[in-house]
JSON list of C-alpha atoms in Angstrom, two decimals:
[
{"chain": "O", "resi": 1, "resn": "THR", "atom": "CA", "xyz": [76.01, 149.61, 42.45]},
{"chain": "O", "resi": 2, "resn": "ALA", "atom": "CA", "xyz": [79.15, 147.47, 42.67]},
{"chain": "O", "resi": 3, "resn": "PRO", "atom": "CA", "xyz": [80.99, 150.19, 44.65]},
{"chain": "O", "resi": 4, "resn": "TYR", "atom": "CA", "xyz": [78.18, 150.62, 46.96]},
{"chain": "O", "resi": 5, "resn": "PHE", "atom": "CA", "xyz": [78.21, 146.84, 47.78]},
{"chain": "O", "resi": 6, "resn": "GLN", "atom": "CA", "xyz": [81.96, 146.87, 48.11]},
{"chain": "O", "resi": 7, "resn": "MET", "atom": "CA", "xyz": [81.62, 149.66, 50.61]},
{"chain": "O", "resi": 8, "resn": "GLU", "atom": "CA", "xyz": [78.80, 147.93, 52.43]},
{"chain": "O", "resi": 9, "resn": "ILE", "atom": "CA", "xyz": [80.88, 144.70, 52.74]},
{"chain": "O", "resi": 10, "resn": "SER", "atom": "CA", "xyz": [83.86, 146.67, 53.98]},
{"chain": "O", "resi": 11, "resn": "ARG", "atom": "CA", "xyz": [81.82, 148.48, 56.51]},
{"chain": "O", "resi": 12, "resn": "ARG", "atom": "CA", "xyz": [80.35, 145.16, 57.77]},
{"chain": "O", "resi": 13, "resn": "LEU", "atom": "CA", "xyz": [83.73, 143.58, 57.93]},
{"chain": "O", "resi": 14, "resn": "SER", "atom": "CA", "xyz": [85.23, 146.49, 59.94]},
{"chain": "O", "resi": 15, "resn": "SER", "atom": "CA", "xyz": [82.27, 146.31, 62.33]},
{"chain": "O", "resi": 16, "resn": "LEU", "atom": "CA", "xyz": [82.69, 142.63, 62.92]},
{"chain": "O", "resi": 17, "resn": "TRP", "atom": "CA", "xyz": [86.42, 142.96, 63.40]},
{"chain": "O", "resi": 18, "resn": "VAL", "atom": "CA", "xyz": [85.87, 145.63, 66.14]},
{"chain": "O", "resi": 19, "resn": "THR", "atom": "CA", "xyz": [83.19, 143.48, 67.81]},
{"chain": "O", "resi": 20, "resn": "GLN", "atom": "CA", "xyz": [85.64, 140.46, 67.96]},
{"chain": "O", "resi": 21, "resn": "LEU", "atom": "CA", "xyz": [88.42, 142.76, 69.21]},
{"chain": "O", "resi": 22, "resn": "VAL", "atom": "CA", "xyz": [86.16, 144.06, 72.17]},
{"chain": "O", "resi": 23, "resn": "ALA", "atom": "CA", "xyz": [85.12, 140.56, 73.03]},
{"chain": "O", "resi": 24, "resn": "SER", "atom": "CA", "xyz": [88.74, 139.42, 73.02]},
{"chain": "O", "resi": 25, "resn": "SER", "atom": "CA", "xyz": [89.82, 142.28, 75.22]},
{"chain": "O", "resi": 26, "resn": "LEU", "atom": "CA", "xyz": [87.03, 141.41, 77.71]},
{"chain": "O", "resi": 27, "resn": "ALA", "atom": "CA", "xyz": [87.88, 137.89, 77.71]},
{"chain": "O", "resi": 28, "resn": "ILE", "atom": "CA", "xyz": [91.36, 138.69, 78.76]},
{"chain": "O", "resi": 29, "resn": "ARG", "atom": "CA", "xyz": [90.43, 141.12, 81.48]},
{"chain": "O", "resi": 30, "resn": "VAL", "atom": "CA", "xyz": [87.22, 139.51, 82.96]},
{"chain": "O", "resi": 31, "resn": "ARG", "atom": "CA", "xyz": [87.56, 136.31, 84.84]},
{"chain": "O", "resi": 32, "resn": "PRO", "atom": "CA", "xyz": [84.82, 133.73, 84.34]},
{"chain": "O", "resi": 33, "resn": "PRO", "atom": "CA", "xyz": [82.24, 133.61, 87.09]},
{"chain": "O", "resi": 34, "resn": "ALA", "atom": "CA", "xyz": [83.58, 131.31, 89.86]},
{"chain": "O", "resi": 35, "resn": "THR", "atom": "CA", "xyz": [80.08, 129.85, 90.29]},
{"chain": "O", "resi": 36, "resn": "MET", "atom": "CA", "xyz": [80.39, 128.34, 86.79]},
{"chain": "O", "resi": 37, "resn": "VAL", "atom": "CA", "xyz": [83.85, 126.63, 87.23]},
{"chain": "O", "resi": 38, "resn": "ALA", "atom": "CA", "xyz": [82.52, 123.38, 88.89]},
{"chain": "O", "resi": 39, "resn": "ALA", "atom": "CA", "xyz": [80.32, 122.85, 85.95]},
{"chain": "O", "resi": 40, "resn": "SER", "atom": "CA", "xyz": [83.01, 123.73, 83.45]},
{"chain": "O", "resi": 41, "resn": "GLY", "atom": "CA", "xyz": [85.05, 120.56, 83.63]},
{"chain": "O", "resi": 42, "resn": "ARG", "atom": "CA", "xyz": [88.02, 122.15, 85.01]},
{"chain": "O", "resi": 43, "resn": "ALA", "atom": "CA", "xyz": [90.09, 119.89, 87.38]},
{"chain": "O", "resi": 44, "resn": "LEU", "atom": "CA", "xyz": [89.39, 121.45, 90.81]},
{"chain": "O", "resi": 45, "resn": "HIS", "atom": "CA", "xyz": [92.20, 119.45, 92.45]},
{"chain": "O", "resi": 46, "resn": "GLU", "atom": "CA", "xyz": [94.78, 121.10, 90.15]},
{"chain": "O", "resi": 47, "resn": "PRO", "atom": "CA", "xyz": [96.75, 123.97, 91.90]},
{"chain": "O", "resi": 48, "resn": "ALA", "atom": "CA", "xyz": [96.65, 125.72, 88.39]},
{"chain": "O", "resi": 49, "resn": "THR", "atom": "CA", "xyz": [92.88, 125.77, 88.40]},
{"chain": "O", "resi": 50, "resn": "ARG", "atom": "CA", "xyz": [92.68, 127.21, 91.84]},
{"chain": "O", "resi": 51, "resn": "GLU", "atom": "CA", "xyz": [95.27, 129.81, 91.08]},
{"chain": "O", "resi": 52, "resn": "ALA", "atom": "CA", "xyz": [93.64, 130.75, 87.76]},
{"chain": "O", "resi": 53, "resn": "LEU", "atom": "CA", "xyz": [90.05, 131.03, 88.93]},
{"chain": "O", "resi": 54, "resn": "TYR", "atom": "CA", "xyz": [89.98, 131.22, 92.68]},
{"chain": "O", "resi": 55, "resn": "THR", "atom": "CA", "xyz": [92.88, 133.16, 93.88]},
{"chain": "O", "resi": 56, "resn": "ASP", "atom": "CA", "xyz": [90.75, 136.01, 95.26]},
{"chain": "O", "resi": 57, "resn": "ASN", "atom": "CA", "xyz": [87.96, 133.77, 96.14]},
{"chain": "O", "resi": 58, "resn": "PRO", "atom": "CA", "xyz": [88.75, 130.72, 98.29]},
{"chain": "O", "resi": 59, "resn": "ALA", "atom": "CA", "xyz": [85.29, 130.78, 99.69]},
{"chain": "O", "resi": 60, "resn": "GLN", "atom": "CA", "xyz": [83.88, 129.90, 96.29]},
{"chain": "O", "resi": 61, "resn": "TYR", "atom": "CA", "xyz": [86.51, 127.11, 95.94]},
{"chain": "O", "resi": 62, "resn": "LEU", "atom": "CA", "xyz": [85.30, 125.48, 99.17]},
{"chain": "O", "resi": 63, "resn": "VAL", "atom": "CA", "xyz": [81.68, 125.70, 97.92]},
{"chain": "O", "resi": 64, "resn": "ASP", "atom": "CA", "xyz": [82.60, 124.17, 94.57]},
{"chain": "O", "resi": 65, "resn": "LEU", "atom": "CA", "xyz": [84.64, 121.29, 96.21]},
{"chain": "O", "resi": 66, "resn": "HIS", "atom": "CA", "xyz": [81.46, 120.64, 98.36]},
{"chain": "O", "resi": 67, "resn": "GLU", "atom": "CA", "xyz": [79.09, 120.82, 95.31]},
{"chain": "O", "resi": 68, "resn": "THR", "atom": "CA", "xyz": [81.18, 118.31, 93.33]},
{"chain": "O", "resi": 69, "resn": "SER", "atom": "CA", "xyz": [81.67, 115.95, 96.23]},
{"chain": "O", "resi": 70, "resn": "ALA", "atom": "CA", "xyz": [85.33, 116.43, 96.10]},
{"chain": "O", "resi": 71, "resn": "THR", "atom": "CA", "xyz": [87.53, 114.23, 98.40]},
{"chain": "O", "resi": 72, "resn": "PHE", "atom": "CA", "xyz": [90.57, 114.91, 100.48]},
{"chain": "O", "resi": 73, "resn": "ASN", "atom": "CA", "xyz": [93.35, 112.24, 100.51]},
{"chain": "O", "resi": 74, "resn": "PHE", "atom": "CA", "xyz": [94.26, 111.84, 104.28]},
{"chain": "O", "resi": 75, "resn": "CYS", "atom": "CA", "xyz": [97.17, 109.61, 105.66]},
{"chain": "O", "resi": 76, "resn": "GLY", "atom": "CA", "xyz": [98.07, 108.42, 102.08]},
{"chain": "O", "resi": 77, "resn": "GLY", "atom": "CA", "xyz": [94.91, 106.81, 100.86]},
{"chain": "O", "resi": 78, "resn": "MET", "atom": "CA", "xyz": [91.93, 107.57, 103.19]},
{"chain": "O", "resi": 79, "resn": "TYR", "atom": "CA", "xyz": [89.49, 109.55, 100.98]},
{"chain": "O", "resi": 80, "resn": "PHE", "atom": "CA", "xyz": [87.33, 111.87, 103.02]},
{"chain": "O", "resi": 81, "resn": "GLN", "atom": "CA", "xyz": [84.46, 113.74, 101.17]},
{"chain": "O", "resi": 82, "resn": "LEU", "atom": "CA", "xyz": [84.23, 117.32, 102.06]},
{"chain": "O", "resi": 83, "resn": "VAL", "atom": "CA", "xyz": [80.71, 118.10, 103.19]},
{"chain": "O", "resi": 84, "resn": "LEU", "atom": "CA", "xyz": [79.83, 121.73, 104.35]},
{"chain": "O", "resi": 85, "resn": "SER", "atom": "CA", "xyz": [76.89, 122.28, 106.74]},
{"chain": "O", "resi": 86, "resn": "ASP", "atom": "CA", "xyz": [73.99, 124.13, 105.20]},
{"chain": "O", "resi": 87, "resn": "LYS", "atom": "CA", "xyz": [74.66, 127.19, 107.34]},
{"chain": "O", "resi": 88, "resn": "LEU", "atom": "CA", "xyz": [78.43, 127.30, 106.45]},
{"chain": "O", "resi": 89, "resn": "ARG", "atom": "CA", "xyz": [77.72, 126.69, 102.80]},
{"chain": "O", "resi": 90, "resn": "SER", "atom": "CA", "xyz": [75.25, 129.62, 102.75]},
{"chain": "O", "resi": 91, "resn": "HIS", "atom": "CA", "xyz": [77.84, 131.84, 104.67]},
{"chain": "O", "resi": 92, "resn": "LEU", "atom": "CA", "xyz": [80.68, 130.90, 102.26]},
{"chain": "O", "resi": 93, "resn": "ALA", "atom": "CA", "xyz": [78.45, 131.51, 99.19]},
{"chain": "O", "resi": 94, "resn": "ALA", "atom": "CA", "xyz": [77.68, 135.04, 100.63]},
{"chain": "O", "resi": 95, "resn": "VAL", "atom": "CA", "xyz": [81.40, 135.56, 101.28]},
{"chain": "O", "resi": 96, "resn": "ALA", "atom": "CA", "xyz": [82.16, 134.65, 97.67]},
{"chain": "O", "resi": 97, "resn": "LYS", "atom": "CA", "xyz": [79.84, 137.46, 96.57]},
{"chain": "O", "resi": 98, "resn": "GLY", "atom": "CA", "xyz": [81.51, 139.93, 98.65]},
{"chain": "O", "resi": 99, "resn": "SER", "atom": "CA", "xyz": [79.72, 139.77, 101.98]},
{"chain": "O", "resi": 100, "resn": "GLY", "atom": "CA", "xyz": [82.22, 138.84, 104.61]},
{"chain": "O", "resi": 101, "resn": "GLU", "atom": "CA", "xyz": [85.80, 137.97, 105.14]},
{"chain": "O", "resi": 102, "resn": "GLN", "atom": "CA", "xyz": [87.49, 135.32, 102.87]},
{"chain": "O", "resi": 103, "resn": "PRO", "atom": "CA", "xyz": [89.00, 132.26, 104.38]},
{"chain": "O", "resi": 104, "resn": "VAL", "atom": "CA", "xyz": [92.68, 132.25, 104.69]},
{"chain": "O", "resi": 105, "resn": "LEU", "atom": "CA", "xyz": [94.92, 129.82, 102.82]},
{"chain": "O", "resi": 106, "resn": "PHE", "atom": "CA", "xyz": [98.08, 129.92, 104.87]},
{"chain": "O", "resi": 107, "resn": "ASP", "atom": "CA", "xyz": [101.53, 129.44, 103.19]},
{"chain": "O", "resi": 108, "resn": "SER", "atom": "CA", "xyz": [103.81, 126.54, 103.34]},
{"chain": "O", "resi": 109, "resn": "SER", "atom": "CA", "xyz": [105.54, 127.94, 106.39]},
{"chain": "O", "resi": 110, "resn": "LYS", "atom": "CA", "xyz": [102.23, 127.13, 108.52]},
{"chain": "O", "resi": 111, "resn": "MET", "atom": "CA", "xyz": [102.43, 123.38, 108.28]},
{"chain": "O", "resi": 112, "resn": "ARG", "atom": "CA", "xyz": [100.72, 122.95, 111.76]},
{"chain": "O", "resi": 113, "resn": "MET", "atom": "CA", "xyz": [97.88, 124.85, 113.23]},
{"chain": "O", "resi": 114, "resn": "CYS", "atom": "CA", "xyz": [100.06, 126.01, 116.06]},
{"chain": "O", "resi": 115, "resn": "ASP", "atom": "CA", "xyz": [102.15, 127.85, 113.61]},
{"chain": "O", "resi": 116, "resn": "ILE", "atom": "CA", "xyz": [99.50, 130.25, 112.50]},
{"chain": "O", "resi": 117, "resn": "PRO", "atom": "CA", "xyz": [99.20, 133.78, 114.08]},
{"chain": "O", "resi": 118, "resn": "GLY", "atom": "CA", "xyz": [97.05, 134.06, 117.22]},
{"chain": "O", "resi": 119, "resn": "TYR", "atom": "CA", "xyz": [96.96, 130.26, 117.82]},
{"chain": "O", "resi": 120, "resn": "THR", "atom": "CA", "xyz": [95.56, 129.16, 121.19]},
{"chain": "O", "resi": 121, "resn": "LYS", "atom": "CA", "xyz": [94.41, 125.80, 122.64]},
{"chain": "O", "resi": 122, "resn": "SER", "atom": "CA", "xyz": [90.67, 126.23, 122.67]},
{"chain": "O", "resi": 123, "resn": "ALA", "atom": "CA", "xyz": [87.51, 125.23, 120.94]},
{"chain": "O", "resi": 124, "resn": "GLU", "atom": "CA", "xyz": [87.21, 128.62, 118.97]},
{"chain": "O", "resi": 125, "resn": "ALA", "atom": "CA", "xyz": [86.62, 129.02, 115.37]},
{"chain": "O", "resi": 126, "resn": "ASN", "atom": "CA", "xyz": [85.85, 131.91, 113.06]},
{"chain": "O", "resi": 127, "resn": "GLU", "atom": "CA", "xyz": [85.24, 130.55, 109.50]},
{"chain": "O", "resi": 128, "resn": "VAL", "atom": "CA", "xyz": [88.30, 132.54, 108.38]},
{"chain": "O", "resi": 129, "resn": "SER", "atom": "CA", "xyz": [91.45, 131.07, 109.77]},
{"chain": "O", "resi": 130, "resn": "ILE", "atom": "CA", "xyz": [89.97, 128.17, 111.75]},
{"chain": "O", "resi": 131, "resn": "PHE", "atom": "CA", "xyz": [86.93, 125.98, 111.14]},
{"chain": "O", "resi": 132, "resn": "HIS", "atom": "CA", "xyz": [84.92, 123.61, 113.19]},
{"chain": "O", "resi": 133, "resn": "GLY", "atom": "CA", "xyz": [85.12, 120.22, 111.60]},
{"chain": "O", "resi": 134, "resn": "ARG", "atom": "CA", "xyz": [84.41, 116.48, 112.08]},
{"chain": "O", "resi": 135, "resn": "GLU", "atom": "CA", "xyz": [85.71, 113.43, 110.85]},
{"chain": "O", "resi": 136, "resn": "VAL", "atom": "CA", "xyz": [82.74, 111.03, 110.21]},
{"chain": "O", "resi": 137, "resn": "ARG", "atom": "CA", "xyz": [82.96, 107.36, 109.42]},
{"chain": "O", "resi": 138, "resn": "HIS", "atom": "CA", "xyz": [80.61, 104.58, 108.28]},
{"chain": "O", "resi": 139, "resn": "VAL", "atom": "CA", "xyz": [78.54, 106.86, 106.07]},
{"chain": "O", "resi": 140, "resn": "ALA", "atom": "CA", "xyz": [76.76, 105.11, 103.22]},
{"chain": "O", "resi": 141, "resn": "ASN", "atom": "CA", "xyz": [77.49, 106.27, 99.73]},
{"chain": "O", "resi": 142, "resn": "ALA", "atom": "CA", "xyz": [80.22, 108.77, 100.76]},
{"chain": "O", "resi": 143, "resn": "ALA", "atom": "CA", "xyz": [82.39, 109.74, 97.78]},
{"chain": "O", "resi": 144, "resn": "GLY", "atom": "CA", "xyz": [85.83, 108.04, 97.82]},
{"chain": "O", "resi": 145, "resn": "GLY", "atom": "CA", "xyz": [84.10, 104.77, 98.50]},
{"chain": "O", "resi": 146, "resn": "MET", "atom": "CA", "xyz": [85.35, 104.38, 102.09]},
{"chain": "O", "resi": 147, "resn": "GLY", "atom": "CA", "xyz": [82.44, 105.76, 103.94]},
{"chain": "O", "resi": 148, "resn": "PHE", "atom": "CA", "xyz": [84.45, 108.74, 105.23]},
{"chain": "O", "resi": 149, "resn": "ILE", "atom": "CA", "xyz": [83.13, 112.33, 105.49]},
{"chain": "O", "resi": 150, "resn": "LEU", "atom": "CA", "xyz": [85.02, 115.53, 106.55]},
{"chain": "O", "resi": 151, "resn": "GLN", "atom": "CA", "xyz": [82.31, 117.88, 107.64]},
{"chain": "O", "resi": 152, "resn": "LEU", "atom": "CA", "xyz": [82.83, 121.53, 108.17]},
{"chain": "O", "resi": 153, "resn": "SER", "atom": "CA", "xyz": [80.29, 123.56, 109.94]},
{"chain": "O", "resi": 154, "resn": "HIS", "atom": "CA", "xyz": [79.66, 127.11, 111.15]},
{"chain": "O", "resi": 155, "resn": "SER", "atom": "CA", "xyz": [80.84, 127.98, 114.73]},
{"chain": "O", "resi": 156, "resn": "SER", "atom": "CA", "xyz": [77.74, 129.98, 115.47]},
{"chain": "O", "resi": 157, "resn": "GLU", "atom": "CA", "xyz": [74.26, 128.66, 116.08]},
{"chain": "O", "resi": 158, "resn": "ASP", "atom": "CA", "xyz": [74.51, 125.95, 113.43]},
{"chain": "O", "resi": 159, "resn": "PRO", "atom": "CA", "xyz": [72.04, 123.21, 113.84]},
{"chain": "O", "resi": 160, "resn": "GLU", "atom": "CA", "xyz": [74.43, 120.75, 112.22]},
{"chain": "O", "resi": 161, "resn": "GLY", "atom": "CA", "xyz": [77.45, 122.26, 114.05]},
{"chain": "O", "resi": 162, "resn": "TRP", "atom": "CA", "xyz": [79.20, 121.14, 117.24]},
{"chain": "O", "resi": 163, "resn": "THR", "atom": "CA", "xyz": [77.13, 120.22, 120.34]},
{"chain": "O", "resi": 164, "resn": "ALA", "atom": "CA", "xyz": [77.66, 121.87, 123.56]},
{"chain": "O", "resi": 165, "resn": "LYS", "atom": "CA", "xyz": [79.51, 118.86, 124.92]},
{"chain": "O", "resi": 166, "resn": "GLU", "atom": "CA", "xyz": [81.82, 118.74, 121.77]},
{"chain": "O", "resi": 167, "resn": "ARG", "atom": "CA", "xyz": [82.87, 122.33, 122.61]},
{"chain": "O", "resi": 168, "resn": "ASP", "atom": "CA", "xyz": [83.12, 121.83, 126.37]},
{"chain": "O", "resi": 169, "resn": "ILE", "atom": "CA", "xyz": [85.53, 118.89, 126.35]},
{"chain": "O", "resi": 170, "resn": "TYR", "atom": "CA", "xyz": [87.29, 119.69, 123.13]},
{"chain": "O", "resi": 171, "resn": "ASP", "atom": "CA", "xyz": [91.04, 118.70, 123.28]},
{"chain": "O", "resi": 172, "resn": "GLY", "atom": "CA", "xyz": [91.80, 118.21, 119.52]},
{"chain": "O", "resi": 173, "resn": "TRP", "atom": "CA", "xyz": [95.41, 119.15, 120.01]},
{"chain": "O", "resi": 174, "resn": "GLY", "atom": "CA", "xyz": [95.94, 115.59, 121.62]},
{"chain": "O", "resi": 175, "resn": "HIS", "atom": "CA", "xyz": [96.16, 112.26, 120.02]},
{"chain": "O", "resi": 176, "resn": "ASP", "atom": "CA", "xyz": [92.68, 110.98, 118.95]},
{"chain": "O", "resi": 177, "resn": "THR", "atom": "CA", "xyz": [93.16, 107.62, 120.97]},
{"chain": "O", "resi": 178, "resn": "SER", "atom": "CA", "xyz": [92.83, 109.55, 124.22]},
{"chain": "O", "resi": 179, "resn": "ARG", "atom": "CA", "xyz": [89.74, 111.59, 123.11]},
{"chain": "O", "resi": 180, "resn": "THR", "atom": "CA", "xyz": [86.12, 110.90, 123.53]},
{"chain": "O", "resi": 181, "resn": "TRP", "atom": "CA", "xyz": [84.35, 109.98, 120.23]},
{"chain": "O", "resi": 182, "resn": "ASN", "atom": "CA", "xyz": [80.79, 110.07, 118.97]},
{"chain": "O", "resi": 183, "resn": "LEU", "atom": "CA", "xyz": [79.63, 113.12, 120.88]},
{"chain": "O", "resi": 184, "resn": "ALA", "atom": "CA", "xyz": [77.94, 114.19, 117.74]},
{"chain": "O", "resi": 185, "resn": "ARG", "atom": "CA", "xyz": [75.44, 111.48, 118.09]},
{"chain": "O", "resi": 186, "resn": "GLU", "atom": "CA", "xyz": [73.63, 113.76, 120.64]},
{"chain": "O", "resi": 187, "resn": "SER", "atom": "CA", "xyz": [72.67, 116.11, 117.73]},
{"chain": "O", "resi": 188, "resn": "VAL", "atom": "CA", "xyz": [69.46, 115.19, 115.91]},
{"chain": "O", "resi": 189, "resn": "ALA", "atom": "CA", "xyz": [70.63, 117.12, 112.70]},
{"chain": "O", "resi": 190, "resn": "PHE", "atom": "CA", "xyz": [73.87, 115.02, 112.58]},
{"chain": "O", "resi": 191, "resn": "CYS", "atom": "CA", "xyz": [72.06, 111.68, 112.95]},
{"chain": "O", "resi": 192, "resn": "GLN", "atom": "CA", "xyz": [69.48, 112.67, 110.21]},
{"chain": "O", "resi": 193, "resn": "LYS", "atom": "CA", "xyz": [72.28, 113.58, 107.92]},
{"chain": "O", "resi": 194, "resn": "PHE", "atom": "CA", "xyz": [74.84, 110.87, 108.53]},
{"chain": "O", "resi": 195, "resn": "GLY", "atom": "CA", "xyz": [72.92, 108.11, 110.24]},
{"chain": "O", "resi": 196, "resn": "ALA", "atom": "CA", "xyz": [72.62, 107.29, 114.02]},
{"chain": "O", "resi": 197, "resn": "GLY", "atom": "CA", "xyz": [75.46, 104.72, 113.58]},
{"chain": "O", "resi": 198, "resn": "ALA", "atom": "CA", "xyz": [77.99, 107.17, 112.10]},
{"chain": "O", "resi": 199, "resn": "VAL", "atom": "CA", "xyz": [81.32, 107.31, 114.10]},
{"chain": "O", "resi": 200, "resn": "SER", "atom": "CA", "xyz": [82.58, 110.93, 114.69]},
{"chain": "O", "resi": 201, "resn": "LEU", "atom": "CA", "xyz": [85.32, 112.92, 116.30]},
{"chain": "O", "resi": 202, "resn": "GLN", "atom": "CA", "xyz": [85.41, 116.85, 116.25]},
{"chain": "O", "resi": 203, "resn": "HIS", "atom": "CA", "xyz": [88.58, 118.67, 115.09]},
{"chain": "O", "resi": 204, "resn": "ARG", "atom": "CA", "xyz": [89.39, 122.25, 114.52]},
{"chain": "O", "resi": 205, "resn": "CYS", "atom": "CA", "xyz": [90.67, 122.58, 110.93]},
{"chain": "O", "resi": 206, "resn": "TYR", "atom": "CA", "xyz": [92.53, 125.12, 108.83]},
{"chain": "O", "resi": 207, "resn": "LEU", "atom": "CA", "xyz": [93.68, 125.41, 105.24]},
{"chain": "O", "resi": 208, "resn": "HIS", "atom": "CA", "xyz": [97.37, 125.70, 104.06]},
{"chain": "O", "resi": 209, "resn": "LEU", "atom": "CA", "xyz": [99.46, 125.21, 100.87]},
{"chain": "O", "resi": 210, "resn": "ASP", "atom": "CA", "xyz": [102.61, 123.13, 100.52]},
{"chain": "O", "resi": 211, "resn": "TYR", "atom": "CA", "xyz": [105.78, 123.88, 98.56]},
{"chain": "O", "resi": 212, "resn": "LYS", "atom": "CA", "xyz": [104.06, 122.52, 95.36]},
{"chain": "O", "resi": 213, "resn": "ASN", "atom": "CA", "xyz": [101.24, 124.99, 95.96]},
{"chain": "O", "resi": 214, "resn": "GLN", "atom": "CA", "xyz": [98.74, 121.89, 96.64]},
{"chain": "O", "resi": 215, "resn": "LEU", "atom": "CA", "xyz": [95.91, 122.82, 99.06]},
{"chain": "O", "resi": 216, "resn": "TRP", "atom": "CA", "xyz": [95.77, 120.78, 102.29]},
{"chain": "O", "resi": 217, "resn": "LEU", "atom": "CA", "xyz": [93.00, 120.66, 104.96]},
{"chain": "O", "resi": 218, "resn": "SER", "atom": "CA", "xyz": [94.66, 120.04, 108.19]},
{"chain": "O", "resi": 219, "resn": "ALA", "atom": "CA", "xyz": [93.26, 119.13, 111.69]},
{"chain": "O", "resi": 220, "resn": "GLU", "atom": "CA", "xyz": [94.72, 120.53, 114.90]},
{"chain": "O", "resi": 221, "resn": "ASP", "atom": "CA", "xyz": [96.49, 117.24, 115.78]},
{"chain": "O", "resi": 222, "resn": "GLY", "atom": "CA", "xyz": [98.36, 117.22, 112.56]},
{"chain": "O", "resi": 223, "resn": "CYS", "atom": "CA", "xyz": [96.27, 114.85, 110.51]},
{"chain": "O", "resi": 224, "resn": "GLU", "atom": "CA", "xyz": [95.74, 116.25, 107.10]},
{"chain": "O", "resi": 225, "resn": "GLY", "atom": "CA", "xyz": [94.73, 115.64, 103.50]},
{"chain": "O", "resi": 226, "resn": "TYR", "atom": "CA", "xyz": [95.10, 117.24, 100.10]},
{"chain": "O", "resi": 227, "resn": "VAL", "atom": "CA", "xyz": [92.49, 117.68, 97.35]},
{"chain": "O", "resi": 228, "resn": "ALA", "atom": "CA", "xyz": [92.36, 114.44, 95.56]},
{"chain": "O", "resi": 229, "resn": "PRO", "atom": "CA", "xyz": [91.85, 113.93, 91.87]},
{"chain": "O", "resi": 230, "resn": "PRO", "atom": "CA", "xyz": [88.38, 112.59, 90.88]},
{"chain": "O", "resi": 231, "resn": "PRO", "atom": "CA", "xyz": [88.31, 108.83, 90.57]},
{"chain": "O", "resi": 232, "resn": "LYS", "atom": "CA", "xyz": [88.99, 107.25, 87.35]},
{"chain": "O", "resi": 233, "resn": "ASN", "atom": "CA", "xyz": [86.23, 105.50, 85.40]},
{"chain": "O", "resi": 234, "resn": "LEU", "atom": "CA", "xyz": [86.59, 102.01, 84.14]},
{"chain": "O", "resi": 235, "resn": "MET", "atom": "CA", "xyz": [87.71, 102.95, 80.57]},
{"chain": "O", "resi": 236, "resn": "GLN", "atom": "CA", "xyz": [90.38, 105.29, 82.17]},
{"chain": "O", "resi": 237, "resn": "GLN", "atom": "CA", "xyz": [91.59, 102.57, 84.27]},
{"chain": "O", "resi": 238, "resn": "LEU", "atom": "CA", "xyz": [91.76, 100.10, 81.39]},
{"chain": "O", "resi": 239, "resn": "LEU", "atom": "CA", "xyz": [93.67, 102.51, 79.28]},
{"chain": "O", "resi": 240, "resn": "GLY", "atom": "CA", "xyz": [95.90, 103.46, 82.15]},
{"chain": "O", "resi": 241, "resn": "ARG", "atom": "CA", "xyz": [95.09, 107.28, 81.77]}
]
């Protein structure tokens, strides 16, 4: 009887060892589903997180930034919450699953939109290299605590997207002081989402990296912001962490 039990224990230990070995191998070769990253506690603003989990899937990265109310730090301290229109979010979610072309993250040699291949002064966007965007101000409860939103929308038949007038008179390569603001107020969907008193200006936007591998969201006029760390809670502030 003793030899039998010894053989059985040995067999079960061998089986457990093989199971653990296979699981370990799979863990090395299989990347965690990107849709779970936002809920995993990983720091989305860290380049290492983006590199490890989103290198081949920037569409999902944008969706997760939107879902976690991430902010971009513009002009050294102006925090704009990233908000995707419903249509753009659905489009990027589909791209993240393999349906469509991924957005481009340009390298650090493309620090201005005019540096990217095929650039022209126009109102065109394609959800790959260039996006339709808006800076929106005076929005209650915007993440970042400043009332600022950076909205990205789909360029084709998006109820929340640019109005006909925003397209027709777009001149976003010029300084914003010479441009016409608040054209988005003609959009019912815009007013319902952000309030009739929200201040807006449309921009074409693109994504690029810097020499530190940090991601920047940049407007055509050169204004840009990087993905900001989440705000510290009171305890972290008191402890200086």
